[in-house]
Short mmCIF file of C-alpha atoms and ligand atoms in Angstrom, two decimals:
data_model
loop_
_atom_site.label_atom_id
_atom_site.label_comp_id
_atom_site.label_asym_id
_atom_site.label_seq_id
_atom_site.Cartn_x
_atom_site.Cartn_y
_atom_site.Cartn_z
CA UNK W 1 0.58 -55.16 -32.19
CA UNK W 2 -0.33 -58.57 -33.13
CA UNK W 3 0.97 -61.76 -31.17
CA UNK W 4 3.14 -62.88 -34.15
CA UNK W 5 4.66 -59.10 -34.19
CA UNK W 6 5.17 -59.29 -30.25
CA UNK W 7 7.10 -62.42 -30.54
CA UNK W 8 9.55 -60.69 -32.60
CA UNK W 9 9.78 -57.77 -30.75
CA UNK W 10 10.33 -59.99 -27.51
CA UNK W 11 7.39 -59.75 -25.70
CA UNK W 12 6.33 -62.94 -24.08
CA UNK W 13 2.40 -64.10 -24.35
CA UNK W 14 1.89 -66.55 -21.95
CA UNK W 15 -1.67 -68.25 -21.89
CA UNK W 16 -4.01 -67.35 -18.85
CA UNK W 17 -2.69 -70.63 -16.91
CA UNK W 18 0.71 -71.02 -18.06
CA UNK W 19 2.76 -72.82 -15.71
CA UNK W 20 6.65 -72.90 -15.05
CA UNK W 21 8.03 -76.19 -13.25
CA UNK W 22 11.16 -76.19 -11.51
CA UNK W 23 12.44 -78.92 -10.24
CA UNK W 24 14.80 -78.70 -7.83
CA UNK W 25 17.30 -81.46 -6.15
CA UNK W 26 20.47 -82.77 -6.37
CA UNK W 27 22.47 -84.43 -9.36
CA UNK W 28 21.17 -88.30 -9.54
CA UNK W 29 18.32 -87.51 -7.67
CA UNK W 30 15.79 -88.38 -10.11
CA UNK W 31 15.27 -85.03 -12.34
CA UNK W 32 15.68 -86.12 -15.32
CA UNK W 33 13.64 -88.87 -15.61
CA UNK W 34 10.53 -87.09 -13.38
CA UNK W 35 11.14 -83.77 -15.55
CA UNK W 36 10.23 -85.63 -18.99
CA UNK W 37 7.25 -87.26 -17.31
CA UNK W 38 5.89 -83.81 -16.12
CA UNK W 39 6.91 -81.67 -19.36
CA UNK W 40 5.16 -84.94 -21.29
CA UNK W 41 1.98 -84.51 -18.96
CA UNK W 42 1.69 -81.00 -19.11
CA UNK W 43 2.60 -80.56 -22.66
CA UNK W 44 5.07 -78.10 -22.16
CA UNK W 45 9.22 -78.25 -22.98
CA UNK W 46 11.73 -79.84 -20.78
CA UNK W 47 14.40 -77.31 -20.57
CA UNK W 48 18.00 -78.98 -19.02
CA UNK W 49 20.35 -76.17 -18.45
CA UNK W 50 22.50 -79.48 -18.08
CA UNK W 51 21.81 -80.80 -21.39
CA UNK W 52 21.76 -77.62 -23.39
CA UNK W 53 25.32 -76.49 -22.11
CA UNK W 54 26.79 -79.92 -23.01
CA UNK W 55 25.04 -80.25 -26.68
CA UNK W 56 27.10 -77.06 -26.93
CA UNK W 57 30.31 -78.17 -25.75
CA UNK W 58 30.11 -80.98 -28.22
CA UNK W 59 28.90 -78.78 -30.69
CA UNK W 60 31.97 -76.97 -30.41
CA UNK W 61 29.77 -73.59 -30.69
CA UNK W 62 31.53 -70.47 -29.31
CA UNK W 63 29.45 -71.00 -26.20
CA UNK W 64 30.30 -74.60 -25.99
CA UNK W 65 34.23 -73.28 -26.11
CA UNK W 66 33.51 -71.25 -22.93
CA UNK W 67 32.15 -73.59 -21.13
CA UNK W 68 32.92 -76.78 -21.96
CA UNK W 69 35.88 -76.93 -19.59
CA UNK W 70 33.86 -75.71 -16.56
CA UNK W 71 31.10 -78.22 -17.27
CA UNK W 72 33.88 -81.38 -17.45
CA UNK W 73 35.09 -79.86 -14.15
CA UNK W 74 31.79 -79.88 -12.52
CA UNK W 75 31.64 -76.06 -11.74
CA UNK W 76 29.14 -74.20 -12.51
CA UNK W 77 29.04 -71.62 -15.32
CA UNK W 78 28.13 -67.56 -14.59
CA UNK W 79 24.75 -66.70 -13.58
CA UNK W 80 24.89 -63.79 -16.28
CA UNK W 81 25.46 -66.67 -18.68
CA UNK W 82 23.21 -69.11 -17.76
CA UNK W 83 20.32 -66.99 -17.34
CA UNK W 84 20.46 -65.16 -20.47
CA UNK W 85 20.14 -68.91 -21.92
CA UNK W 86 16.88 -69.31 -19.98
CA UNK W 87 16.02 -66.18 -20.98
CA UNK W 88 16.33 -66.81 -24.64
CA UNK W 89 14.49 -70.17 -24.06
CA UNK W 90 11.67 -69.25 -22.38
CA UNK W 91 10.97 -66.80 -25.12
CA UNK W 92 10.88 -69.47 -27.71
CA UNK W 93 7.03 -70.16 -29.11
CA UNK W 94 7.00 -73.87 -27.71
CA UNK W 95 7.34 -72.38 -24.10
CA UNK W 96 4.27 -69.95 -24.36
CA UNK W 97 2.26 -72.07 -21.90
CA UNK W 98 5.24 -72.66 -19.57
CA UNK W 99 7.97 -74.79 -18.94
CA UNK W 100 9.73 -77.55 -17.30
CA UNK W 101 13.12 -75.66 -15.72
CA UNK W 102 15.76 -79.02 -14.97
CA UNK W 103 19.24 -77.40 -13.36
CA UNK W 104 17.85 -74.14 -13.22
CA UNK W 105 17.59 -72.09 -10.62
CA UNK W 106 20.51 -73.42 -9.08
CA UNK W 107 21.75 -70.04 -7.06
CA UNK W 108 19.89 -66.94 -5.64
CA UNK W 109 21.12 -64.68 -8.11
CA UNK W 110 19.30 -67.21 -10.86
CA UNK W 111 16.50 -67.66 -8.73
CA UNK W 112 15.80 -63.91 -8.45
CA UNK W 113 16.44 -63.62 -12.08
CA UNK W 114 13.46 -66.30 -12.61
CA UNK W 115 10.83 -64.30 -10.46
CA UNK W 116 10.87 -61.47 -12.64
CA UNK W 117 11.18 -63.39 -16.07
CA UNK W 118 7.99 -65.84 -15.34
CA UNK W 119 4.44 -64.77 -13.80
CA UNK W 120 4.44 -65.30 -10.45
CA UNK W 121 0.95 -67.24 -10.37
CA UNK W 122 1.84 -69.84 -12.34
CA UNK W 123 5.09 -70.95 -10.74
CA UNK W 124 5.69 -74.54 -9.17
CA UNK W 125 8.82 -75.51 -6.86
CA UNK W 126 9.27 -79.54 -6.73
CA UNK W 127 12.07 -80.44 -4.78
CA UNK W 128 13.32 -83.95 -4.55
CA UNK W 129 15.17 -85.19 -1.88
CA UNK W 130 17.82 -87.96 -2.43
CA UNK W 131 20.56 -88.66 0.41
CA UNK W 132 24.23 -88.22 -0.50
CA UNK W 133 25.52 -92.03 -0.23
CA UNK W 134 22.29 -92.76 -2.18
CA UNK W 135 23.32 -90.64 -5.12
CA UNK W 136 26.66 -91.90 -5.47
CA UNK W 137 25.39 -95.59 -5.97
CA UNK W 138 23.03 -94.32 -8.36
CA UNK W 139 25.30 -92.62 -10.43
CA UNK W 140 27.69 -95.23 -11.01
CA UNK W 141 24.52 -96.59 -12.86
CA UNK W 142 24.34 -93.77 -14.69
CA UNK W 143 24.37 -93.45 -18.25
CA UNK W 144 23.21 -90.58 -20.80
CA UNK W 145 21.97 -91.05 -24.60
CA UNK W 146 24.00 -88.15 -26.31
CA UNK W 147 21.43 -87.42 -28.76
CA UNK W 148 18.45 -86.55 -26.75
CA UNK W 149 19.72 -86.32 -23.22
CA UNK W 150 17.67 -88.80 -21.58
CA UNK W 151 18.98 -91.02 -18.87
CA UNK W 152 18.93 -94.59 -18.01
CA UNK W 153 20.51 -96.61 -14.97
CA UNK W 154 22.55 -99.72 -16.31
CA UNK W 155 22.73 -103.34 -14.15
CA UNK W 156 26.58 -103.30 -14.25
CA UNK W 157 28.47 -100.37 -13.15
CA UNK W 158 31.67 -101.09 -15.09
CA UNK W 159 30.10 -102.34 -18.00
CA UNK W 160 31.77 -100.95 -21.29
CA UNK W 161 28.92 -101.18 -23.19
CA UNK W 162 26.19 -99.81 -21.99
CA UNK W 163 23.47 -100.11 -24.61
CA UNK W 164 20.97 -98.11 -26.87
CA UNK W 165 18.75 -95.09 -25.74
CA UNK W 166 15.02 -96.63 -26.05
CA UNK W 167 14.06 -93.39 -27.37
CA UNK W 168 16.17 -92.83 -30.30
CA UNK W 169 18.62 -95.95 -30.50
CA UNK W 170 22.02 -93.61 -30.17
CA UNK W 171 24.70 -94.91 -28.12
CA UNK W 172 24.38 -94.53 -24.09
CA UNK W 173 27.40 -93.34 -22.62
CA UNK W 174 28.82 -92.56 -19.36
CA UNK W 175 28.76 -88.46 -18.63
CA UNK W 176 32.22 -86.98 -18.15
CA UNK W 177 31.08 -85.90 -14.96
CA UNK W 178 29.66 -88.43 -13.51
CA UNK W 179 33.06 -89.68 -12.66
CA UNK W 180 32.94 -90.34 -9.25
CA UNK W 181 35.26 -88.12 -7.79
CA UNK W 182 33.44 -85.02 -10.06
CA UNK W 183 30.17 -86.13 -9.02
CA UNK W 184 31.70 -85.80 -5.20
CA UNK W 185 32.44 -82.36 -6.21
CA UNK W 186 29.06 -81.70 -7.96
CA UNK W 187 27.31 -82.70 -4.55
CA UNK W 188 29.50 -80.17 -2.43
CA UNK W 189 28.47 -77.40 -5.15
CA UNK W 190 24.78 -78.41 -5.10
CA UNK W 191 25.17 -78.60 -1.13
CA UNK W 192 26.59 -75.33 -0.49
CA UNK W 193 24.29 -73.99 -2.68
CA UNK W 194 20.88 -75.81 -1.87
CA UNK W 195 19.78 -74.51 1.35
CA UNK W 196 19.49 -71.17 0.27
CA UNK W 197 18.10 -71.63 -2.50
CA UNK W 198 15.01 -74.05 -1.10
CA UNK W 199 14.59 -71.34 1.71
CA UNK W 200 14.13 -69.01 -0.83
CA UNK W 201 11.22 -70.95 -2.00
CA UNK W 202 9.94 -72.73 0.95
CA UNK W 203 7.13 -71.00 2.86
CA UNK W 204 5.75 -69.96 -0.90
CA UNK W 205 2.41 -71.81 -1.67
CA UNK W 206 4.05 -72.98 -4.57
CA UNK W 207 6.62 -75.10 -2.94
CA UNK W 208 6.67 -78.71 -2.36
CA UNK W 209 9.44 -81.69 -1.40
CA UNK W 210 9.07 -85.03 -2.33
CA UNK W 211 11.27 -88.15 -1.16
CA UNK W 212 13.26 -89.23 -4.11
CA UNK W 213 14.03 -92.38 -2.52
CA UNK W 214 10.75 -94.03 -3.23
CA UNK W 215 10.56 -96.09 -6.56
CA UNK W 216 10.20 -93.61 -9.66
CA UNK W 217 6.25 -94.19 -10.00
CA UNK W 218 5.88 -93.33 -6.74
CA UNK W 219 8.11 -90.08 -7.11
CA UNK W 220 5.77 -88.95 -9.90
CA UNK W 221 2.90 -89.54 -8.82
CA UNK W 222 3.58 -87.68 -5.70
CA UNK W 223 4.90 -84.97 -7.97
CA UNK W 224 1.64 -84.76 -9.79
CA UNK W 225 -0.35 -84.72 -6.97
CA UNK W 226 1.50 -81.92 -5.59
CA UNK W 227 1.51 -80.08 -8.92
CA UNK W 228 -2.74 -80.60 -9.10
CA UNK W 229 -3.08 -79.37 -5.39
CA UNK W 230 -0.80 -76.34 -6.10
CA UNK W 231 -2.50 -75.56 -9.56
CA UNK W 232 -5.88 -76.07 -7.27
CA UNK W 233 -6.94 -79.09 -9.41
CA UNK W 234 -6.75 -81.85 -7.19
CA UNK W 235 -7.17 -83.64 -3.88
CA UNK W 236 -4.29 -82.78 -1.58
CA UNK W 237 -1.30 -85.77 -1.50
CA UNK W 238 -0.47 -87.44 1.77
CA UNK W 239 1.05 -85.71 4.17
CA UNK W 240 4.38 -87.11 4.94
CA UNK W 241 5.76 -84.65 2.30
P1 AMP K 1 23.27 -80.94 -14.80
O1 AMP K 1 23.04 -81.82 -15.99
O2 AMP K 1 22.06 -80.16 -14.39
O3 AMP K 1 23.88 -81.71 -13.64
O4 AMP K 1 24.36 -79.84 -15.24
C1 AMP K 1 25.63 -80.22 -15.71
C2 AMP K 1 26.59 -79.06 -15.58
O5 AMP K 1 26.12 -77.93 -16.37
C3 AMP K 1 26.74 -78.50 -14.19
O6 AMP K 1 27.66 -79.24 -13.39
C4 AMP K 1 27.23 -77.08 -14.48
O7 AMP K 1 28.59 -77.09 -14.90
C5 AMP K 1 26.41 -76.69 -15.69
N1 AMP K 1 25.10 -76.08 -15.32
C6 AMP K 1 23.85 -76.58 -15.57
N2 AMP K 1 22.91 -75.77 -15.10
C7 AMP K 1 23.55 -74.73 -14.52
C8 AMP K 1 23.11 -73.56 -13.80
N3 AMP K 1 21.80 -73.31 -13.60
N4 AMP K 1 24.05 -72.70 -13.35
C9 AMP K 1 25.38 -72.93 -13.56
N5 AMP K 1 25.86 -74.02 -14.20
C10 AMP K 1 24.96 -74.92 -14.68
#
């Protein structure tokens, strides 16, 4: 079967060092802005479970219909669901060397999903670790382009206006659920959900925590140097992670 005719019959190719990226940590830590750095140095797609279920809600695709009102809520969608989005993702061409996984895993039942969808060899766990208090200021700061997704942190909290994405010029606009009583909510979901889920990752090789409190060069560069030691490429990082 040639590679063309495996791709169509669903059988994934990835190359010898392929390498899946999940970042891990909690709404306004950071992950959006560290996840397009890495995906950008790594050449490999940025996939936001986040962003893919809201360009469907506004889409107003069937799946946007079903979930639209659980994302504004800040709940979490079904595991069957979400994975079989991943699923579908990671088999697309662009993700044959790997991926960048933003909002996903986010329970057990995904992460066990993930082991047996990605080779095991090539997986990296980042998590970064941002203090509750912390991530409220931050996300009254917070504003979204709704074209492409990215994020940027605006001087005035209750500004109207926010201003232009400087990637594509579209509007920025304040997510529905970063509202600060759903983001309050979001954090008790994450938190009820988060120890597990770094336990189940934590004594792997593969795993690594990085203070998300430092300034944003800082973060990545920590995140790289983790990602080089882990790949065995590089010099170890300092210890205090
Ligand atoms: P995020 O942009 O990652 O904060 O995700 C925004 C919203 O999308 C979440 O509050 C959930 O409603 C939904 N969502 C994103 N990723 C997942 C996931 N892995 N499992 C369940 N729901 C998710």
């Amino acid at each position: 079967m040639s590679e063309s005719d495996a791709w169509h019959a669903g059988i994934r190719y990835h190359t010898q060092d392929s390498v899946h990226i999940i970042l891990l940590g909690p709404p306004g830590s950071g992950k959006g802005t560290q996840a397009i750095r890495i995906a950008d140095r790594y050449g490999i797609p940025h996939i936001s479970t986040g962003h893919i279920l809201r360009e469907a809600a506004r889409s107003g695709t069937e799946l946007g219909r079903r979930v639209g009102a659980t994302i504004a809520a800040g709940s979490l969608v079904s595991d069957d669901l979400i994975t079989d989005i991943v699923r579908a993702r990671l088999h697309e061409r662009d993700a044959a060397s790997g991926a960048l996984l933003d909002g996903y895993p986010r329970t057990i039942a995904q992460a066990v999903a993930l082991d047996a969808m990605v080779p095991q060899d090539g997986v990296i766990v980042l998590l970064l670790r941002v203090h509750e208090e912390e991530i409220v200021r931050r996300m009254r700061r917070r504003r979204v382009c709704q074209s492409c997704g990215i994020t940027q942190t605006v001087p005035d909290a209750d500004a109207a206006e926010a201003g232009h994405c400087p990637r594509c010029g579209d509007p920025l606009v304040r997510r529905e659920d970063d509202d600060p009583d759903i983001v309050r909510r979001r954090l008790r979901t994450y938190a009820a959900l988060a120890d597990p889920l770094i336990a189940f990752y934590k004594d792997r090789r593969c795993y690594a925590a990085v203070d998300g409190l430092q300034p944003p060069e800082q973060v990545t560069t920590a995140l790289f140097s983790h990602i080089a030691r882990i790949r065995g490429d590089g010099a170890p990082p300092p210890a205090d992670d």
